[in-house]
Short mmCIF file of C-alpha atoms in Angstrom, two decimals:
data_model
loop_
_atom_site.label_atom_id
_atom_site.label_comp_id
_atom_site.label_asym_id
_atom_site.label_seq_id
_atom_site.Cartn_x
_atom_site.Cartn_y
_atom_site.Cartn_z
CA MET T 1 33.85 166.33 122.60
CA SER T 2 30.46 164.72 122.39
CA TYR T 3 30.34 162.58 125.49
CA GLN T 4 27.63 163.09 128.07
CA TYR T 5 28.63 164.06 131.57
CA VAL T 6 27.21 161.41 133.88
CA LEU T 7 27.76 161.38 137.65
CA PRO T 8 29.85 158.36 138.74
CA GLY T 9 27.01 156.68 140.64
CA GLU T 10 24.69 157.17 137.66
CA ILE T 11 26.77 155.40 135.01
CA GLU T 12 25.67 151.89 135.94
CA LYS T 13 22.02 152.95 136.28
CA ARG T 14 22.06 154.65 132.87
CA SER T 15 23.74 151.61 131.31
CA PHE T 16 21.04 149.29 132.62
CA GLU T 17 18.34 151.67 131.30
CA ILE T 18 19.89 151.62 127.84
CA LEU T 19 20.32 147.87 127.68
CA THR T 20 16.82 147.29 129.07
CA LYS T 21 15.42 149.53 126.34
CA GLU T 22 17.36 147.64 123.67
CA LEU T 23 16.08 144.32 124.97
CA GLY T 24 12.69 145.65 123.87
CA ASP T 25 9.76 143.37 124.53
CA ARG T 26 11.99 140.36 125.02
CA LYS T 27 10.54 138.48 128.02
CA LEU T 28 13.01 137.43 130.72
CA LEU T 29 12.12 135.31 133.73
CA PRO T 30 12.16 137.88 136.58
CA GLU T 31 14.39 135.66 138.73
CA ASN T 32 17.03 135.44 135.99
CA GLU T 33 16.79 139.01 134.76
CA PRO T 34 19.48 140.57 137.03
CA VAL T 35 21.96 137.91 135.92
CA ILE T 36 21.26 138.26 132.20
CA LYS T 37 21.35 142.05 132.36
CA ARG T 38 24.59 142.17 134.34
CA VAL T 39 26.29 139.86 131.85
CA ILE T 40 25.19 142.11 128.98
CA HIS T 41 26.37 145.13 130.98
CA THR T 42 29.79 143.45 131.38
CA THR T 43 30.18 142.32 127.76
CA ALA T 44 27.95 144.62 125.65
CA ASP T 45 27.05 141.36 123.95
CA PHE T 46 23.32 140.63 123.56
CA ASP T 47 24.08 137.05 122.46
CA TYR T 48 23.89 136.16 126.15
CA VAL T 49 20.12 136.66 126.15
CA ASP T 50 19.95 133.43 124.18
CA ASN T 51 23.15 131.71 125.37
CA LEU T 52 22.46 131.79 129.09
CA VAL T 53 20.46 128.84 130.37
CA PHE T 54 19.32 128.36 133.95
CA SER T 55 18.14 125.25 135.76
CA ASP T 56 14.82 125.73 137.58
CA GLY T 57 15.24 127.94 140.62
CA ALA T 58 19.03 128.19 140.23
CA VAL T 59 19.14 131.90 141.04
CA THR T 60 16.93 131.61 144.14
CA LYS T 61 18.92 128.65 145.46
CA ALA T 62 22.23 130.48 145.03
CA VAL T 63 20.92 133.71 146.54
CA GLU T 64 19.63 131.85 149.61
CA ALA T 65 22.92 129.97 149.94
CA PHE T 66 24.94 133.18 149.76
CA LYS T 67 22.75 134.67 152.50
CA ALA T 68 23.60 131.57 154.57
CA GLY T 69 27.35 132.04 154.07
CA ALA T 70 28.18 129.95 150.99
CA GLY T 71 31.48 130.74 149.30
CA ILE T 72 32.73 130.87 145.70
CA VAL T 73 35.38 128.68 144.08
CA THR T 74 36.63 129.91 140.74
CA ASP T 75 39.14 128.77 138.14
CA THR T 76 41.02 132.01 137.47
CA GLN T 77 42.66 134.79 139.42
CA MET T 78 40.91 137.20 137.03
CA ALA T 79 37.45 136.03 138.07
CA LEU T 80 38.54 136.04 141.71
CA SER T 81 39.68 139.61 141.23
CA GLY T 82 36.33 140.65 139.70
CA ILE T 83 34.06 139.10 142.33
CA HIS T 84 32.64 141.65 144.77
CA LYS T 85 34.28 140.12 147.80
CA SER T 86 33.09 142.64 150.37
CA THR T 87 29.45 141.71 149.59
CA LEU T 88 30.31 138.00 149.75
CA GLU T 89 32.16 138.48 153.03
CA SER T 90 29.29 140.51 154.50
CA PHE T 91 27.34 137.22 154.56
CA GLY T 92 30.31 135.23 155.89
CA GLY T 93 31.42 133.68 152.59
CA THR T 94 34.89 133.65 151.04
CA ALA T 95 36.20 133.35 147.47
CA ARG T 96 38.88 130.81 146.57
CA CYS T 97 41.00 129.99 143.54
CA PHE T 98 43.51 127.15 143.62
CA MET T 99 45.14 127.81 140.25
CA SER T 100 48.27 129.45 141.66
CA ASP T 101 48.68 126.89 144.45
CA PRO T 102 52.19 125.35 144.13
CA GLU T 103 50.89 121.91 145.18
CA VAL T 104 48.25 122.05 142.41
CA ALA T 105 50.95 122.94 139.87
CA ARG T 106 53.14 120.06 141.09
CA LEU T 107 50.33 117.50 140.92
CA ALA T 108 49.20 118.68 137.48
CA LYS T 109 52.72 118.29 136.11
CA GLU T 110 53.15 114.87 137.73
CA ARG T 111 49.83 113.65 136.31
CA GLN T 112 50.21 115.38 132.91
CA THR T 113 46.92 117.19 133.32
CA THR T 114 45.89 120.80 133.74
CA ARG T 115 46.08 122.82 136.95
CA ALA T 116 42.38 123.50 136.43
CA TRP T 117 41.66 119.76 136.60
CA VAL T 118 43.57 119.32 139.87
CA SER T 119 42.18 122.55 141.33
CA MET T 120 38.65 121.13 141.19
CA GLU T 121 39.76 118.10 143.21
CA GLU T 122 41.23 120.43 145.82
CA ALA T 123 38.03 122.50 145.87
CA ALA T 124 35.86 119.38 146.26
CA ARG T 125 37.56 118.72 149.61
CA LEU T 126 36.57 122.10 151.09
CA PRO T 127 34.13 121.92 153.98
CA GLY T 128 30.95 123.98 153.69
CA ARG T 129 28.85 125.02 150.70
CA TRP T 130 30.23 126.50 147.50
CA VAL T 131 29.20 128.04 144.22
CA PHE T 132 31.61 126.86 141.49
CA ALA T 133 32.23 129.64 138.96
CA ILE T 134 34.17 128.33 135.95
CA GLY T 135 35.00 131.11 133.50
CA ASN T 136 38.06 129.89 131.72
CA ALA T 137 39.02 126.22 131.72
CA PRO T 138 36.81 123.55 130.17
CA THR T 139 39.00 120.98 131.93
CA ALA T 140 37.85 122.43 135.26
CA LEU T 141 34.23 122.01 134.19
CA ILE T 142 34.82 118.46 132.92
CA ARG T 143 36.49 117.39 136.19
CA LEU T 144 33.75 119.11 138.19
CA HIS T 145 31.13 117.19 136.19
CA GLU T 146 32.90 113.92 137.02
CA LEU T 147 33.22 114.78 140.71
CA ILE T 148 29.48 115.54 140.81
CA LEU T 149 28.67 112.15 139.28
CA GLU T 150 31.10 110.47 141.71
CA LYS T 151 29.22 112.26 144.52
CA LYS T 152 32.47 113.81 145.72
CA VAL T 153 31.09 117.32 145.54
CA ASP T 154 27.63 118.86 145.84
CA PRO T 155 27.80 122.44 144.56
CA VAL T 156 25.22 125.06 145.51
CA LEU T 157 25.40 126.13 141.87
CA VAL T 158 27.65 125.51 138.87
CA ILE T 159 28.34 128.63 136.82
CA GLY T 160 29.62 127.06 133.60
CA VAL T 161 30.94 129.82 131.36
CA PRO T 162 34.38 128.81 130.06
CA VAL T 163 35.33 130.39 126.75
CA GLY T 164 37.08 129.06 123.69
CA PHE T 165 37.47 126.49 121.01
CA VAL T 166 38.61 123.17 122.52
CA ASN T 167 36.12 121.12 124.59
CA VAL T 168 34.28 124.25 125.68
CA VAL T 169 30.91 123.57 124.05
CA GLU T 170 31.05 119.88 125.07
CA SER T 171 31.94 120.55 128.71
CA LYS T 172 28.98 122.90 129.08
CA GLU T 173 26.54 120.42 127.55
CA GLU T 174 27.59 117.80 130.12
CA ILE T 175 26.78 120.13 133.03
CA LEU T 176 23.27 120.63 131.65
CA LYS T 177 22.61 116.92 132.30
CA ASP T 178 23.94 116.92 135.87
CA PRO T 179 21.70 116.80 138.96
CA VAL T 180 22.85 120.22 140.18
CA PRO T 181 21.62 123.81 139.86
CA TYR T 182 23.42 125.51 136.97
CA ILE T 183 23.80 128.72 135.02
CA VAL T 184 25.55 127.95 131.74
CA ALA T 185 26.49 130.07 128.71
CA ARG T 186 25.91 127.60 125.89
CA GLY T 187 28.33 127.73 122.99
CA ARG T 188 31.85 129.05 122.86
CA LYS T 189 31.39 132.35 124.61
CA GLY T 190 31.97 133.16 128.26
CA GLY T 191 35.01 134.20 130.25
CA SER T 192 36.30 135.20 133.64
CA ASN T 193 34.51 138.52 133.32
CA VAL T 194 31.21 136.71 132.66
CA ALA T 195 31.79 134.37 135.63
CA ALA T 196 32.45 137.33 137.91
CA ALA T 197 29.42 139.22 136.55
CA ILE T 198 27.10 136.28 137.30
CA CYS T 199 28.50 135.94 140.82
CA ASN T 200 28.05 139.67 141.40
CA ALA T 201 24.46 139.69 140.10
CA LEU T 202 23.64 136.93 142.59
CA LEU T 203 25.48 138.66 145.44
CA TYR T 204 23.79 142.00 144.76
CA THR T 205 20.40 140.28 144.66
CA ALA T 206 21.24 138.64 148.01
CA ALA T 207 22.17 142.05 149.37
CA GLY T 208 18.88 143.59 148.17
CA ARG T 209 20.46 145.85 145.56
CA THR T 210 18.01 146.51 142.75
CA LEU T 211 20.63 146.66 139.95
CA MET N 1 31.45 111.95 127.07
CA SER N 2 32.44 113.35 123.73
CA TYR N 3 35.27 115.70 124.56
CA GLN N 4 38.70 115.22 123.01
CA TYR N 5 41.64 114.56 125.25
CA VAL N 6 44.17 117.29 124.57
CA LEU N 7 47.45 117.63 126.47
CA PRO N 8 47.57 120.79 128.57
CA GLY N 9 50.28 122.49 126.49
CA GLU N 10 48.39 121.67 123.29
CA ILE N 11 45.07 123.35 124.13
CA GLU N 12 46.17 126.86 123.21
CA LYS N 13 47.88 125.65 120.03
CA ARG N 14 44.77 123.70 118.95
CA SER N 15 42.55 126.72 119.73
CA PHE N 16 44.65 128.98 117.53
CA GLU N 17 44.53 126.40 114.72
CA ILE N 18 40.73 126.28 114.89
CA LEU N 19 40.23 130.03 114.98
CA THR N 20 42.78 130.53 112.19
CA LYS N 21 40.87 128.05 110.04
CA GLU N 22 37.59 129.82 110.76
CA LEU N 23 39.10 133.16 109.80
CA GLY N 24 39.39 131.59 106.33
CA ASP N 25 40.97 133.79 103.71
CA ARG N 26 40.46 136.92 105.72
CA LYS N 27 43.69 138.93 105.35
CA LEU N 28 45.22 140.30 108.53
CA LEU N 29 48.25 142.60 108.66
CA PRO N 30 51.01 140.23 109.90
CA GLU N 31 52.10 142.70 112.58
CA ASN N 32 48.59 142.85 114.03
CA GLU N 33 47.70 139.19 113.62
CA PRO N 34 48.90 137.93 117.05
CA VAL N 35 46.83 140.63 118.77
CA ILE N 36 43.65 139.97 116.79
CA LYS N 37 43.94 136.21 117.22
CA ARG N 38 44.62 136.38 120.95
CA VAL N 39 41.56 138.60 121.47
CA ILE N 40 39.41 136.09 119.56
CA HIS N 41 40.99 133.28 121.60
CA THR N 42 40.03 135.14 124.79
CA THR N 43 36.46 136.03 123.79
CA ALA N 44 35.44 133.48 121.12
CA ASP N 45 34.01 136.57 119.43
CA PHE N 46 34.97 137.10 115.78
CA ASP N 47 33.50 140.61 115.82
CA TYR N 48 36.95 141.76 116.93
CA VAL N 49 38.35 141.08 113.45
CA ASP N 50 36.42 144.15 112.36
CA ASN N 51 36.28 146.09 115.63
CA LEU N 52 39.99 146.25 116.34
CA VAL N 53 41.77 149.19 114.74
CA PHE N 54 45.50 149.88 114.93
CA SER N 55 47.45 153.05 114.27
CA ASP N 56 50.39 152.54 111.88
CA GLY N 57 53.17 150.58 113.52
CA ALA N 58 51.44 150.48 116.92
CA VAL N 59 52.34 146.86 117.58
CA THR N 60 56.01 147.26 116.62
CA LYS N 61 56.36 150.39 118.74
CA ALA N 62 54.84 148.69 121.79
CA VAL N 63 56.89 145.52 121.35
CA GLU N 64 60.12 147.54 121.12
CA ALA N 65 59.13 149.59 124.16
CA PHE N 66 58.38 146.46 126.21
CA LYS N 67 61.80 145.09 125.26
CA ALA N 68 63.29 148.33 126.57
CA GLY N 69 61.47 148.01 129.90
CA ALA N 70 58.20 149.94 129.43
CA GLY N 71 55.45 149.18 131.94
CA ILE N 72 51.66 148.87 131.82
CA VAL N 73 49.09 151.06 133.54
CA THR N 74 45.59 149.65 133.60
CA ASP N 75 42.19 150.73 134.91
CA THR N 76 41.05 147.54 136.67
CA GLN N 77 42.41 144.98 139.07
CA MET N 78 40.94 142.31 136.75
CA ALA N 79 43.10 143.40 133.83
CA LEU N 80 46.09 143.69 136.16
CA SER N 81 45.40 140.16 137.29
CA GLY N 82 45.23 138.86 133.69
CA ILE N 83 48.45 140.48 132.42
CA HIS N 84 51.36 138.03 132.16
CA LYS N 85 53.50 139.85 134.67
CA SER N 86 56.46 137.46 134.66
CA THR N 87 57.00 138.16 130.94
CA LEU N 88 56.65 141.91 131.54
CA GLU N 89 59.05 141.76 134.47
CA SER N 90 61.58 139.71 132.47
CA PHE N 91 62.18 142.89 130.44
CA GLY N 92 62.25 145.12 133.54
CA GLY N 93 58.69 146.48 133.29
CA THR N 94 55.98 146.58 135.94
CA ALA N 95 52.18 146.68 135.86
CA ARG N 96 50.24 149.27 137.85
CA CYS N 97 46.61 149.97 138.67
CA PHE N 98 45.63 152.92 140.84
CA MET N 99 41.92 152.11 141.18
CA SER N 100 42.17 150.72 144.73
CA ASP N 101 44.49 153.47 145.93
CA PRO N 102 42.84 155.16 148.97
CA GLU N 103 44.11 158.60 147.90
CA VAL N 104 42.52 158.12 144.46
CA ALA N 105 39.21 157.21 146.11
CA ARG N 106 39.41 160.26 148.39
CA LEU N 107 40.17 162.68 145.53
CA ALA N 108 37.43 161.18 143.33
CA LYS N 109 34.85 161.65 146.08
CA GLU N 110 36.03 165.19 146.82
CA ARG N 111 35.86 166.14 143.14
CA GLN N 112 32.66 164.20 142.40
CA THR N 113 34.31 162.28 139.62
CA THR N 114 35.27 158.64 139.05
CA ARG N 115 38.28 156.87 140.52
CA ALA N 116 39.17 155.98 136.94
CA TRP N 117 39.41 159.69 136.08
CA VAL N 118 41.74 160.45 139.00
CA SER N 119 43.76 157.27 138.45
CA MET N 120 44.84 158.52 135.02
CA GLU N 121 46.15 161.73 136.58
CA GLU N 122 48.18 159.65 139.04
CA ALA N 123 49.49 157.46 136.23
CA ALA N 124 50.49 160.48 134.12
CA ARG N 125 52.94 161.45 136.86
CA LEU N 126 54.86 158.16 136.71
CA PRO N 127 58.45 158.42 135.47
CA GLY N 128 59.42 156.19 132.56
CA ARG N 129 57.46 154.86 129.59
CA TRP N 130 54.04 153.22 129.84
CA VAL N 131 51.43 151.41 127.81
CA PHE N 132 47.97 152.49 128.98
CA ALA N 133 45.52 149.57 128.85
CA ILE N 134 41.95 150.75 129.47
CA GLY N 135 39.49 147.86 129.56
CA ASN N 136 36.67 149.09 131.69
CA ALA N 137 36.14 152.78 132.31
CA PRO N 138 35.37 155.23 129.51
CA THR N 139 36.08 158.03 131.99
CA ALA N 140 39.68 156.76 132.22
CA LEU N 141 39.97 156.92 128.45
CA ILE N 142 38.40 160.39 128.30
CA ARG N 143 40.79 161.77 130.94
CA LEU N 144 43.75 160.08 129.24
CA HIS N 145 42.71 161.72 125.94
CA GLU N 146 42.70 165.12 127.66
CA LEU N 147 46.06 164.54 129.34
CA ILE N 148 47.55 163.61 125.96
CA LEU N 149 46.24 166.84 124.40
CA GLU N 150 47.54 168.80 127.43
CA LYS N 151 50.95 167.13 126.81
CA LYS N 152 50.95 165.84 130.37
CA VAL N 153 51.46 162.25 129.29
CA ASP N 154 53.07 160.59 126.28
CA PRO N 155 51.99 156.92 126.23
CA VAL N 156 53.94 154.26 124.37
CA LEU N 157 50.53 152.95 123.29
CA VAL N 158 46.90 153.47 124.26
CA ILE N 159 44.89 150.24 124.39
CA GLY N 160 41.36 151.64 124.29
CA VAL N 161 38.92 148.80 124.92
CA PRO N 162 36.41 149.88 127.57
CA VAL N 163 33.08 148.10 127.36
CA GLY N 164 29.53 149.29 127.81
CA PHE N 165 26.76 151.68 127.03
CA VAL N 166 27.59 155.14 128.40
CA ASN N 167 30.30 157.22 126.68
CA VAL N 168 32.16 154.09 125.58
CA VAL N 169 31.84 154.49 121.81
CA GLU N 170 32.55 158.23 122.05
CA SER N 171 35.65 157.87 124.24
CA LYS N 172 37.19 155.42 121.78
CA GLU N 173 36.53 157.67 118.78
CA GLU N 174 38.40 160.52 120.51
CA ILE N 175 41.50 158.36 120.98
CA LEU N 176 41.54 157.61 117.23
CA LYS N 177 42.19 161.32 116.61
CA ASP N 178 45.03 161.63 119.12
CA PRO N 179 48.71 161.86 118.15
CA VAL N 180 49.62 158.59 119.89
CA PRO N 181 49.94 154.93 118.89
CA TYR N 182 46.68 153.13 119.63
CA ILE N 183 44.88 149.81 119.51
CA VAL N 184 41.14 150.43 119.90
CA ALA N 185 38.09 148.14 119.84
CA ARG N 186 35.56 150.38 118.11
CA GLY N 187 31.99 150.15 119.30
CA ARG N 188 30.65 148.99 122.64
CA LYS N 189 32.61 145.80 123.08
CA GLY N 190 35.82 145.29 124.99
CA GLY N 191 36.62 144.56 128.60
CA SER N 192 39.36 143.85 131.10
CA ASN N 193 39.88 140.43 129.54
CA VAL N 194 40.38 142.03 126.12
CA ALA N 195 42.81 144.60 127.56
CA ALA N 196 44.83 141.83 129.21
CA ALA N 197 44.77 139.71 126.03
CA ILE N 198 46.16 142.59 123.94
CA CYS N 199 48.91 143.25 126.49
CA ASN N 200 49.81 139.56 126.54
CA ALA N 201 49.90 139.27 122.74
CA LEU N 202 52.38 142.16 122.67
CA LEU N 203 54.44 140.72 125.54
CA TYR N 204 54.58 137.26 123.95
CA THR N 205 55.65 138.82 120.64
CA ALA N 206 58.39 140.73 122.49
CA ALA N 207 59.49 137.46 124.09
CA GLY N 208 59.65 135.70 120.71
CA ARG N 209 56.73 133.33 121.40
CA THR N 210 55.02 132.36 118.17
CA LEU N 211 51.48 132.10 119.60
#
């Protein structure tokens, strides 16, 4: 068999070397580079070099907030599962997802809307500072956008990376106009894995990890 | 704002209509169609139309096995989290991931290998019939390939969709030669989300869902 033997701790390092080489002389803003590279590492999809857009200073603001104990709200159990919670918790933060909350399910049914929609309203009531990482549901991002405009929530950062075909592109474009720090994957692509990868890149930067 | 209002239950249906339209006159084998479409639905990435390869009858074999109570072993908590467990459990199956098992971590450290490697050895000892869904670690797929050749495991189906840059392409090509049913995403792309999407497409087919 033709695979290379690579020590466990070396696999990630080697992967980043390969993808860095393939990025060639493409210039990335140093602040954003760990995020872009970790998303490519997670997806093997170089489209994200062009898709990912960052508001000015978004990465630095999120990293500083994590160091000060900010938490993460996300819209799927999959993203929650992929976030490196021990790093987050080392700074005092927690990760929350309201999608499986029975009260959220009840309210969504009653109001004929999505659980994602209601889950953002629940999250907006949390005390403290939060990064909102939306990797699946455009309805979560649309409701978050409205709550921002209604001044009912003031996120540290909006990670807007839902995936799919209905309202996905539109919901992301709205966030780009909002008065909040954002990291958005323009277009249809994204996902819970991308949301978790962006959170982890920020957390690792906060923790002083070089990859 | 320019988004369309779509009732919650309609979003998935509308998404499948859009992606089906964009597939145009591309011919898909009817048996494989729900799997290919659900992966595109999950990733918004049409590359999977070409990347996904199926051994003869792989879908039918897996669907029949799920109906008879087969379970799913996976290599990440994220995939485990994304698998529709209530559908799996309705047939009597369970979903397992050994990656966070302390004994797996201890053995991996002792043997200087990955937890993914050791987790496949643990999984091979399970009684009953299992679909192996590998969405992250090429080392899991490499060890699974060896265990198959050593006749230490006889999977219902190998879902080979790890993602990345080191040994990923090679590990998938080995599975294509093995005497087992497979669904493989050739090349570098894949992921826990893709592994979960393939499992769910098979489970929904077993349950008689049309999407």
